[in-house]
C-alpha cells in the first residue's frame, strides 16, 4: 500500500537515523525528501508546504524529551498523522448502512467486505441490493454474499422494480439481522438523478450510517466528491478503496481530511478480506516502517515529565539537568526495558550498574548536596575545588567522598550525553548511539 511513498519515507528516516548529528542541514534535507515523497503521492502542495514548515519548526525548536534523532522521527510521525484524514468508528451495533459512491468506486465489493468485517466481529449482517439499473450488479453482489454465507435481497426477491419498494421490503425481511448493508447504483459522475435517488432512499430508511466509497486513484478529487455527497445526504464515514493499486492514495487521504468527513475503512485488494479499519497512527507507522515507534513515543510521553528532562544535547549538561534526568528515570520503572528504548540505550558504559546504584536514598542525598552548592557550581561543576568540596560537604551534612561521588556520576553522564550527539562511524548502523535496536532493524 503506497509502496513508493513508504520507501521514500523510510529512506528519509534512515538518513535521519544514520546522520552524524541533527542540525538545520539534516532537517532541511529531511523536509526536502518529505516534500518530494508527498507530492509524488499526490498530496496537495499547500498541505505539503504547511507540513514542511511545521516539521522544520518543531524539529529544531521543541524541547527534547527523546534523543534528537528520535525527536525528529516523532515530529515526522505526528505531523504525517496530522495531514491524514481522521478516522471514524463504525460501532458494532444493530444498524442500517447505506453505501453510496460513483460507478466503479468499489461500492459493491465494499458491501461484501463490510459484511465480512461484521461477521468476523460476531454480528449478523445481511445485504440488500438497490441497484436496479444493471442486473449484473445484483448478480455480482449475490455471488459475493454467497461466498461468505450472508443473506442477500434484491428486486428478484420481492418482484418489485421500484428502488424504494425494494429497500423497504429488504429491511423488513432482514429486520432480525444486526447489520443491514444497502448497495446503491452509482453513476459515472455526480448526476442529479442519482443524488435524488439517494436522498429518497436515505429519507425512507434513516440509515445510521451513510458511507461514501471513493477510489483512491482519484487523488485530490476526493475532496470534491466527499463534499458533494455530504451536502446531499450527510456522510457519516468514508471508505477509500484500491489503496493497493495507486500511488495517489496520499492525495485521497489528505483531501478527505479537508472535508471534515472521517475515514472508516480502506480497501486494500480484490479479496473480501482485503479490507481494514483506518487508523492513522498505525497507517503512518507502517509507512515509516516502524512498528515500535508508537510504543517508544508513548512511553516517552507518558512517563517522562517534560519539565524534568529539559536536557538538550546542544545545551550544557549541568548538575541540575542530571538531577532532573535521574528523577525522571526513576519514575519510569523497569530500567532494563527502558534502557533499550531511551537515549541511554546501547552504550559502552556499564549503564545498568550506574543506574541501579542510584537508589532513592542516594537521590535524596544528591539533592541535599546540590542544595548546598551555589548556582554557579551547579552550572559549572568544574570549578568545585578542594575547599569548595569541603564547604559543600559540611553544608549538606555529608562527606567529601559523597560529594565526589556525585561529581563523578555527573561526569560519567555528561560523557554519555556527548556520545549521543557525536558519532563514531557514520553509516555503521549497529554502532549508532541512542537508537533502539528494534527500531534499527526495521529501518534496514
Ligand atoms: N485492487 C482492488 N480492486 C478493488 C478494490 N475494491 C474494488 N475493487 C475492484 O474494482 C472494480 C469495481 O468495483 P465494484 O465494487 O464493482 O464498484 P461499484 O461500481 O462501485 O459497485 C471491481 O473489479 C473490484 O474487484 C480494492 O480495494 N482493491
Ligand atoms: Mg456496484
Short mmCIF file of C-alpha atoms and ligand atoms in Angstrom, two decimals:
data_model
loop_
_atom_site.label_atom_id
_atom_site.label_comp_id
_atom_site.label_asym_id
_atom_site.label_seq_id
_atom_site.Cartn_x
_atom_site.Cartn_y
_atom_site.Cartn_z
CA UNK A 1 0.00 0.00 0.00
CA UNK A 2 1.52 3.29 -1.09
CA UNK A 3 4.76 1.42 -1.61
CA UNK A 4 6.55 4.24 -3.28
CA UNK A 5 5.64 6.79 -0.62
CA UNK A 6 6.59 4.29 2.02
CA UNK A 7 10.00 3.57 0.55
CA UNK A 8 10.83 7.27 0.12
CA UNK A 9 9.77 7.99 3.69
CA UNK A 10 11.75 5.06 5.01
CA UNK A 11 14.78 6.30 3.16
CA UNK A 12 14.32 9.77 4.67
CA UNK A 13 14.03 8.26 8.15
CA UNK A 14 17.07 6.12 7.54
CA UNK A 15 19.05 9.23 6.72
CA UNK A 16 17.98 10.79 9.99
CA UNK A 17 18.90 7.74 11.98
CA UNK A 18 22.32 7.44 10.42
CA UNK A 19 23.19 11.11 10.30
CA UNK A 20 26.09 12.36 12.28
CA UNK A 21 24.10 14.95 14.12
CA UNK A 22 20.71 16.56 13.89
CA UNK A 23 21.06 20.15 12.83
CA UNK A 24 19.46 22.59 10.46
CA UNK A 25 21.00 20.91 7.44
CA UNK A 26 19.76 17.44 8.33
CA UNK A 27 16.28 18.78 9.00
CA UNK A 28 16.25 20.74 5.74
CA UNK A 29 17.21 17.63 3.87
CA UNK A 30 14.50 15.65 5.61
CA UNK A 31 11.97 18.30 4.68
CA UNK A 32 13.07 18.19 1.03
CA UNK A 33 12.78 14.39 0.97
CA UNK A 34 9.40 14.63 2.60
CA UNK A 35 8.15 17.18 0.09
CA UNK A 36 9.25 15.09 -2.84
CA UNK A 37 7.63 11.95 -1.43
CA UNK A 38 4.32 13.60 -0.59
CA UNK A 39 3.99 15.44 -3.88
CA UNK A 40 4.58 12.17 -5.72
CA UNK A 41 1.80 10.67 -3.63
CA UNK A 42 -0.46 13.47 -4.91
CA UNK A 43 -0.77 15.40 -1.66
CA UNK A 44 -1.82 18.99 -2.28
CA UNK A 45 1.06 21.46 -2.47
CA UNK A 46 -0.39 23.78 0.16
CA UNK A 47 -0.67 20.90 2.63
CA UNK A 48 2.89 19.83 1.86
CA UNK A 49 4.13 23.36 2.48
CA UNK A 50 2.35 23.68 5.79
CA UNK A 51 3.61 20.31 6.89
CA UNK A 52 7.18 21.21 5.91
CA UNK A 53 7.07 24.37 7.96
CA UNK A 54 5.76 22.59 10.98
CA UNK A 55 8.30 19.79 10.77
CA UNK A 56 11.14 22.29 10.42
CA UNK A 57 9.87 24.41 13.27
CA UNK A 58 9.20 21.58 15.68
CA UNK A 59 12.27 19.54 14.83
CA UNK A 60 14.61 22.37 15.67
CA UNK A 61 12.83 24.33 18.36
CA UNK A 62 10.97 21.93 20.58
CA UNK A 63 12.39 20.86 23.87
CA UNK A 64 13.91 17.43 23.70
CA UNK A 65 12.49 14.56 25.63
CA UNK A 66 13.96 11.91 23.41
CA UNK A 67 17.33 11.96 21.76
CA UNK A 68 17.45 14.29 18.75
CA UNK A 69 17.05 11.60 16.12
CA UNK A 70 14.08 10.08 17.83
CA UNK A 71 12.67 13.52 18.36
CA UNK A 72 12.79 14.32 14.66
CA UNK A 73 11.19 10.99 13.79
CA UNK A 74 8.49 11.60 16.36
CA UNK A 75 7.78 15.01 14.83
CA UNK A 76 7.62 13.47 11.37
CA UNK A 77 5.32 10.74 12.61
CA UNK A 78 2.95 13.14 14.34
CA UNK A 79 2.83 15.61 11.50
CA UNK A 80 2.12 12.90 8.94
CA UNK A 81 -0.76 11.70 11.07
CA UNK A 82 -2.00 15.27 11.14
CA UNK A 83 -2.40 15.53 7.37
CA UNK A 84 -4.20 12.22 7.02
CA UNK A 85 -7.93 12.08 7.32
CA UNK A 86 -9.42 11.46 10.71
CA UNK A 87 -10.66 8.01 11.41
CA UNK A 88 -14.30 7.40 12.32
CA UNK A 89 -15.53 4.48 14.25
CA UNK A 90 -18.40 2.41 12.94
CA UNK A 91 -19.90 0.91 16.08
CA UNK A 92 -20.53 -2.80 16.39
CA UNK A 93 -24.24 -2.38 16.98
CA UNK A 94 -27.52 -3.02 15.22
CA UNK A 95 -27.70 -0.59 12.31
CA UNK A 96 -28.52 0.12 8.69
CA UNK A 97 -25.67 1.16 6.44
CA UNK A 98 -26.31 2.90 3.12
CA UNK A 99 -23.42 2.64 0.68
CA UNK A 100 -23.03 5.43 -1.87
CA UNK A 101 -20.44 6.44 -4.44
CA UNK A 102 -19.71 6.79 -8.11
CA UNK A 103 -19.81 3.89 -10.52
CA UNK A 104 -16.71 1.72 -10.29
CA UNK A 105 -15.57 3.16 -6.99
CA UNK A 106 -15.77 -0.24 -5.34
CA UNK A 107 -19.17 0.08 -3.64
CA UNK A 108 -20.44 -3.39 -4.38
CA UNK A 109 -17.19 -5.08 -3.36
CA UNK A 110 -17.11 -2.96 -0.22
CA UNK A 111 -20.66 -4.07 0.74
CA UNK A 112 -19.48 -7.65 0.82
CA UNK A 113 -16.21 -6.72 2.56
CA UNK A 114 -18.13 -4.80 5.17
CA UNK A 115 -20.49 -7.75 5.70
CA UNK A 116 -17.44 -9.93 6.17
CA UNK A 117 -15.98 -7.43 8.64
CA UNK A 118 -19.10 -7.50 10.83
CA UNK A 119 -19.33 -11.24 10.50
CA UNK A 120 -15.80 -11.57 11.85
CA UNK A 121 -16.80 -9.36 14.77
CA UNK A 122 -19.59 -11.76 15.63
CA UNK A 123 -22.52 -9.77 14.24
CA UNK A 124 -25.08 -10.99 11.75
CA UNK A 125 -25.03 -8.92 8.55
CA UNK A 126 -27.42 -9.03 5.60
CA UNK A 127 -27.15 -7.27 2.25
CA UNK A 128 -29.73 -5.54 0.09
CA UNK A 129 -29.08 -4.53 -3.49
CA UNK A 130 -30.81 -1.32 -4.57
CA UNK A 131 -29.09 -1.11 -7.95
CA UNK A 132 -31.92 -1.83 -10.38
CA UNK A 133 -30.20 -0.47 -13.44
CA UNK A 134 -27.62 -3.15 -14.00
CA UNK A 135 -28.72 -6.75 -13.47
CA UNK A 136 -25.04 -7.70 -13.42
CA UNK A 137 -24.53 -5.58 -10.30
CA UNK A 138 -27.10 -7.65 -8.47
CA UNK A 139 -25.56 -10.92 -9.62
CA UNK A 140 -22.10 -9.74 -8.58
CA UNK A 141 -23.23 -8.87 -5.08
CA UNK A 142 -25.30 -12.03 -4.72
CA UNK A 143 -22.31 -14.12 -5.64
CA UNK A 144 -20.02 -12.30 -3.19
CA UNK A 145 -22.59 -12.76 -0.42
CA UNK A 146 -22.92 -16.46 -1.10
CA UNK A 147 -19.14 -16.81 -0.70
CA UNK A 148 -19.46 -15.69 2.89
CA UNK A 149 -22.96 -17.09 3.52
CA UNK A 150 -24.54 -13.70 4.04
CA UNK A 151 -28.24 -13.41 3.14
CA UNK A 152 -28.97 -11.29 0.11
CA UNK A 153 -32.05 -9.42 -1.08
CA UNK A 154 -32.80 -7.72 -4.41
CA UNK A 155 -35.54 -6.95 -6.90
CA UNK A 156 -35.91 -10.66 -7.68
CA UNK A 157 -36.51 -11.47 -4.03
CA UNK A 158 -39.69 -9.37 -3.93
CA UNK A 159 -40.72 -8.99 -7.56
CA UNK A 160 -40.62 -5.20 -7.30
CA UNK A 161 -38.95 -2.76 -9.65
CA UNK A 162 -39.02 0.48 -7.70
CA UNK A 163 -35.89 1.14 -5.65
CA UNK A 164 -37.79 2.45 -2.62
CA UNK A 165 -40.14 -0.55 -2.66
CA UNK A 166 -37.19 -2.91 -2.84
CA UNK A 167 -35.29 -1.41 0.09
CA UNK A 168 -38.47 -1.26 2.18
CA UNK A 169 -39.17 -4.92 1.56
CA UNK A 170 -35.49 -5.77 2.15
CA UNK A 171 -35.17 -4.13 5.55
CA UNK A 172 -38.42 -5.74 6.62
CA UNK A 173 -37.21 -9.14 5.51
CA UNK A 174 -33.93 -8.69 7.34
CA UNK A 175 -35.32 -6.98 10.44
CA UNK A 176 -33.80 -9.55 12.74
CA UNK A 177 -30.28 -9.13 11.38
CA UNK A 178 -27.79 -6.91 13.19
CA UNK A 179 -26.39 -5.01 10.28
CA UNK A 180 -28.24 -4.30 7.07
CA UNK A 181 -26.00 -3.12 4.28
CA UNK A 182 -27.65 -1.46 1.30
CA UNK A 183 -25.81 -1.19 -2.01
CA UNK A 184 -26.95 1.57 -4.36
CA UNK A 185 -26.49 2.34 -8.03
CA UNK A 186 -23.63 4.63 -8.94
CA UNK A 187 -23.19 6.90 -11.90
CA UNK A 188 -20.12 7.96 -13.78
CA UNK A 189 -20.43 11.48 -12.48
CA UNK A 190 -22.32 13.35 -9.84
CA UNK A 191 -25.64 13.45 -11.69
CA UNK A 192 -28.70 14.93 -10.09
CA UNK A 193 -30.93 11.87 -10.61
CA UNK A 194 -28.52 9.70 -8.68
CA UNK A 195 -28.36 12.23 -5.88
CA UNK A 196 -32.19 12.45 -5.83
CA UNK A 197 -32.50 8.72 -5.59
CA UNK A 198 -30.00 8.55 -2.75
CA UNK A 199 -31.89 11.28 -0.92
CA UNK A 200 -35.13 9.37 -1.24
CA UNK A 201 -33.62 6.08 -0.06
CA UNK A 202 -31.94 7.84 2.81
CA UNK A 203 -35.16 9.59 3.84
CA UNK A 204 -37.09 6.33 3.68
CA UNK A 205 -34.63 4.24 5.69
CA UNK A 206 -32.98 6.76 8.01
CA UNK A 207 -29.82 4.63 7.97
CA UNK A 208 -27.50 5.15 10.93
CA UNK A 209 -24.52 5.12 8.57
CA UNK A 210 -24.20 6.67 5.16
CA UNK A 211 -20.81 5.57 3.88
CA UNK A 212 -19.22 7.10 0.83
CA UNK A 213 -17.00 4.83 -1.23
CA UNK A 214 -14.10 6.54 -3.02
CA UNK A 215 -11.49 5.09 -5.33
CA UNK A 216 -8.02 6.07 -4.05
CA UNK A 217 -6.91 6.72 -7.62
CA UNK A 218 -8.99 9.90 -7.78
CA UNK A 219 -6.42 11.52 -5.50
CA UNK A 220 -7.21 15.11 -4.61
CA UNK A 221 -10.60 14.87 -6.35
CA UNK A 222 -11.72 13.01 -3.26
CA UNK A 223 -12.39 16.30 -1.56
CA UNK A 224 -14.87 17.49 -4.20
CA UNK A 225 -16.76 14.20 -4.21
CA UNK A 226 -16.88 13.98 -0.45
CA UNK A 227 -18.31 17.49 -0.21
CA UNK A 228 -20.98 16.84 -2.84
CA UNK A 229 -22.19 13.60 -1.27
CA UNK A 230 -22.06 15.12 2.16
CA UNK A 231 -24.26 18.03 1.10
CA UNK A 232 -26.75 15.63 -0.46
CA UNK A 233 -27.22 13.06 2.26
CA UNK A 234 -24.79 13.79 5.10
CA UNK A 235 -21.90 11.36 5.02
CA UNK A 236 -21.06 9.57 8.29
CA UNK A 237 -17.88 7.95 7.04
CA UNK A 238 -15.72 7.22 4.02
CA UNK A 239 -14.29 4.04 2.60
CA UNK A 240 -11.26 4.53 0.38
CA UNK A 241 -10.80 1.57 -1.93
CA UNK A 242 -7.97 0.33 -4.14
CA UNK A 243 -5.25 1.61 -1.87
CA UNK A 244 -3.24 -1.28 -3.24
CA UNK A 245 -3.34 -0.09 -6.80
CA UNK A 246 -2.33 3.55 -6.85
CA UNK A 247 0.41 5.95 -5.86
CA UNK A 248 -2.21 8.65 -5.35
CA UNK A 249 -3.58 7.37 -2.06
CA UNK A 250 -1.84 10.11 -0.15
CA UNK A 251 -3.85 12.64 -2.13
CA UNK A 252 -7.15 10.92 -1.43
CA UNK A 253 -6.44 10.54 2.28
CA UNK A 254 -5.30 14.10 2.80
CA UNK A 255 -8.05 15.59 0.63
CA UNK A 256 -10.64 13.89 2.79
CA UNK A 257 -9.11 15.49 5.86
CA UNK A 258 -10.08 18.87 4.46
CA UNK A 259 -13.75 17.99 4.17
CA UNK A 260 -14.12 17.01 7.80
CA UNK A 261 -15.57 13.58 6.98
CA UNK A 262 -13.76 10.78 8.70
CA UNK A 263 -12.37 7.67 7.05
CA UNK A 264 -13.76 4.39 8.32
CA UNK A 265 -12.14 1.71 6.18
CA UNK A 266 -9.57 1.14 3.49
CA UNK A 267 -9.92 -1.36 0.67
CA UNK A 268 -6.56 -2.92 0.01
CA UNK A 269 -7.18 -5.59 -2.62
CA UNK A 270 -9.76 -7.56 -4.54
CA UNK A 271 -10.34 -10.27 -1.98
CA UNK A 272 -13.07 -9.95 0.64
CA UNK A 273 -10.55 -9.88 3.45
CA UNK A 274 -8.57 -7.07 1.85
CA UNK A 275 -10.29 -4.52 3.99
CA UNK A 276 -9.16 -2.80 7.15
CA UNK A 277 -10.16 -0.18 9.67
CA UNK A 278 -8.42 3.10 9.00
CA UNK A 279 -6.18 4.01 11.90
CA UNK A 280 -3.96 6.97 11.09
CA UNK A 281 -1.28 6.17 13.66
CA UNK A 282 -0.90 2.58 12.54
CA UNK A 283 -1.02 3.70 8.96
CA UNK A 284 1.86 6.13 9.40
CA UNK A 285 3.84 3.63 11.47
CA UNK A 286 3.57 1.25 8.60
CA UNK A 287 4.54 3.88 6.07
CA UNK A 288 7.62 4.69 8.10
CA UNK A 289 8.24 1.01 8.74
CA UNK A 290 8.26 1.31 12.47
CA UNK A 291 6.05 -0.96 14.41
CA UNK A 292 7.80 0.06 17.55
CA UNK A 293 7.84 3.79 17.19
CA UNK A 294 4.43 4.17 18.74
CA UNK A 295 5.38 2.28 21.87
CA UNK A 296 8.54 4.27 22.10
CA UNK A 297 6.79 7.58 21.79
CA UNK A 298 4.01 6.63 24.18
CA UNK A 299 6.50 5.57 26.79
CA UNK A 300 8.38 8.78 26.45
CA UNK A 301 5.22 10.87 26.53
CA UNK A 302 3.62 9.14 29.45
CA UNK A 303 6.48 8.62 31.74
CA UNK A 304 8.84 11.46 31.21
CA UNK A 305 7.85 14.70 32.69
CA UNK A 306 8.97 17.08 30.04
CA UNK A 307 9.87 19.78 32.52
CA UNK A 308 12.14 17.41 34.32
CA UNK A 309 14.00 16.38 31.26
CA UNK A 310 14.92 19.60 29.65
CA UNK A 311 18.37 18.44 28.88
CA UNK A 312 19.20 19.23 25.34
CA UNK A 313 22.19 17.82 23.65
CA UNK A 314 23.23 21.14 22.33
CA UNK A 315 22.97 22.77 25.72
CA UNK A 316 25.24 22.17 28.64
CA UNK A 317 24.55 19.22 30.86
CA UNK A 318 24.58 20.69 34.34
CA UNK A 319 24.10 19.11 37.71
CA UNK A 320 20.54 20.37 37.68
CA UNK A 321 19.99 18.50 34.44
CA UNK A 322 21.49 15.41 35.98
CA UNK A 323 19.10 15.58 38.87
CA UNK A 324 16.08 16.07 36.64
CA UNK A 325 17.15 13.18 34.50
CA UNK A 326 17.72 10.83 37.40
CA UNK A 327 14.35 11.64 38.87
CA UNK A 328 12.66 11.10 35.55
CA UNK A 329 14.46 7.82 35.04
CA UNK A 330 13.48 6.60 38.46
CA UNK A 331 9.84 7.23 37.69
CA UNK A 332 9.99 5.10 34.62
CA UNK A 333 10.09 1.76 36.29
CA UNK A 334 11.89 -1.29 34.99
CA UNK A 335 15.18 0.16 33.86
CA UNK A 336 16.42 -2.65 31.73
CA UNK A 337 13.48 -2.48 29.39
CA UNK A 338 13.55 1.25 29.15
CA UNK A 339 17.22 1.47 28.59
CA UNK A 340 16.66 -0.28 25.32
CA UNK A 341 14.33 2.47 24.23
CA UNK A 342 15.79 5.61 25.65
CA UNK A 343 18.72 7.71 24.60
CA UNK A 344 20.79 5.73 27.03
CA UNK A 345 20.43 2.52 25.06
CA UNK A 346 23.36 0.66 23.61
CA UNK A 347 26.16 2.48 25.35
CA UNK A 348 29.55 1.02 26.10
CA UNK A 349 29.42 2.21 29.66
CA UNK A 350 28.03 -0.07 32.25
CA UNK A 351 24.79 1.78 32.41
CA UNK A 352 22.95 -0.90 34.34
CA UNK A 353 25.25 -0.65 37.30
CA UNK A 354 25.37 3.08 37.13
CA UNK A 355 21.62 3.41 37.32
CA UNK A 356 20.91 0.68 39.79
CA UNK A 357 23.26 2.27 42.23
CA UNK A 358 21.20 5.41 42.31
CA UNK A 359 18.73 4.44 44.94
CA UNK A 360 16.01 6.62 46.30
CA UNK A 361 18.21 7.41 49.26
CA UNK A 362 21.12 8.39 47.16
CA UNK A 363 18.93 10.60 45.06
CA UNK A 364 17.82 12.46 48.18
CA UNK A 365 21.43 12.79 49.25
CA UNK A 366 22.36 14.20 45.86
CA UNK A 367 19.58 16.72 46.17
CA UNK A 368 20.83 17.87 49.59
CA UNK A 369 24.36 18.13 48.27
CA UNK A 370 23.21 20.17 45.32
CA UNK A 371 21.22 22.43 47.61
CA UNK A 372 24.44 23.31 49.32
CA UNK A 373 26.04 24.37 46.07
CA UNK A 374 25.88 27.79 44.56
CA UNK A 375 24.07 28.24 41.27
CA UNK A 376 27.44 28.79 39.66
CA UNK A 377 28.74 25.48 40.99
CA UNK A 378 25.68 23.62 39.74
CA UNK A 379 26.08 25.06 36.30
CA UNK A 380 29.83 24.71 36.16
CA UNK A 381 30.83 21.79 38.44
CA UNK A 382 34.40 22.04 37.17
CA UNK A 383 35.05 24.98 39.49
CA UNK A 384 34.49 22.81 42.54
CA UNK A 385 37.95 22.58 44.06
CA UNK A 386 39.12 21.15 47.41
CA UNK A 387 37.87 23.99 49.56
CA UNK A 388 34.51 24.20 47.83
CA UNK A 389 34.23 20.44 48.19
CA UNK A 390 34.71 20.67 51.95
CA UNK A 391 32.27 23.57 52.23
CA UNK A 392 29.61 21.67 50.32
CA UNK A 393 30.11 18.51 52.37
CA UNK A 394 29.84 20.41 55.62
CA UNK A 395 26.87 22.43 54.44
CA UNK A 396 24.95 19.35 53.37
CA UNK A 397 25.94 17.19 56.31
CA UNK A 398 27.63 14.68 54.02
CA UNK A 399 31.22 13.70 53.35
CA UNK A 400 33.59 14.91 50.68
CA UNK A 401 33.58 11.37 49.32
CA UNK A 402 29.85 11.62 48.72
CA UNK A 403 30.19 14.96 47.01
CA UNK A 404 32.92 13.48 44.84
CA UNK A 405 30.69 10.56 44.00
CA UNK A 406 28.02 12.91 42.76
CA UNK A 407 30.53 14.80 40.69
CA UNK A 408 31.95 11.62 39.24
CA UNK A 409 28.50 10.42 38.38
CA UNK A 410 27.77 13.70 36.71
CA UNK A 411 30.93 13.47 34.60
CA UNK A 412 30.01 9.99 33.50
CA UNK A 413 26.54 11.05 32.44
CA UNK A 414 27.98 14.06 30.68
CA UNK A 415 30.22 11.75 28.66
CA UNK A 416 27.25 9.64 27.70
CA UNK A 417 25.24 12.62 26.67
CA UNK A 418 28.10 13.79 24.48
CA UNK A 419 28.32 10.44 22.83
CA UNK A 420 24.73 10.80 21.59
CA UNK A 421 25.46 13.85 19.58
CA UNK A 422 28.87 12.89 18.32
CA UNK A 423 29.26 9.68 16.47
CA UNK A 424 31.78 7.10 15.57
CA UNK A 425 31.44 5.51 12.22
CA UNK A 426 28.88 7.31 10.15
CA UNK A 427 26.54 4.91 8.45
CA UNK A 428 27.51 2.00 10.62
CA UNK A 429 24.06 1.41 11.99
CA UNK A 430 24.85 -1.24 14.59
CA UNK A 431 27.15 1.11 16.45
CA UNK A 432 24.84 4.07 16.30
CA UNK A 433 24.24 5.58 19.65
CA UNK A 434 20.85 6.03 21.12
CA UNK A 435 18.72 4.30 18.54
CA UNK A 436 16.91 1.29 19.91
CA UNK A 437 17.96 -1.89 18.22
CA UNK A 438 14.40 -2.85 17.41
CA UNK A 439 13.91 0.38 15.52
CA UNK A 440 17.12 -0.06 13.62
CA UNK A 441 16.12 -3.46 12.41
CA UNK A 442 13.01 -2.01 10.88
CA UNK A 443 14.94 0.64 9.11
CA UNK A 444 17.25 -1.58 7.22
N1 LIG B 1 -7.35 -3.93 -6.28
C1 LIG B 1 -8.53 -3.59 -5.76
N2 LIG B 1 -9.63 -3.67 -6.51
C2 LIG B 1 -10.82 -3.33 -5.97
C3 LIG B 1 -10.91 -2.87 -4.62
N3 LIG B 1 -12.22 -2.59 -4.38
C4 LIG B 1 -12.89 -2.86 -5.53
N4 LIG B 1 -12.05 -3.30 -6.50
C5 LIG B 1 -12.37 -3.67 -7.88
O1 LIG B 1 -12.88 -2.53 -8.54
C6 LIG B 1 -13.85 -2.92 -9.50
C7 LIG B 1 -15.14 -2.13 -9.28
O2 LIG B 1 -15.69 -2.49 -8.03
P1 LIG B 1 -17.24 -2.54 -7.72
O3 LIG B 1 -17.38 -2.97 -6.31
O4 LIG B 1 -17.99 -3.32 -8.73
O5 LIG B 1 -17.59 -0.99 -7.86
P2 LIG B 1 -19.02 -0.27 -7.85
O6 LIG B 1 -19.33 0.04 -9.27
O7 LIG B 1 -18.79 0.97 -7.07
O8 LIG B 1 -20.00 -1.16 -7.22
C8 LIG B 1 -14.03 -4.41 -9.35
O9 LIG B 1 -13.27 -5.05 -10.34
C9 LIG B 1 -13.44 -4.71 -7.97
O10 LIG B 1 -12.91 -6.01 -7.89
C10 LIG B 1 -9.71 -2.78 -3.85
O11 LIG B 1 -9.68 -2.36 -2.69
N5 LIG B 1 -8.56 -3.15 -4.46
MG1 LIG B 2 -21.83 -1.76 -7.88
#
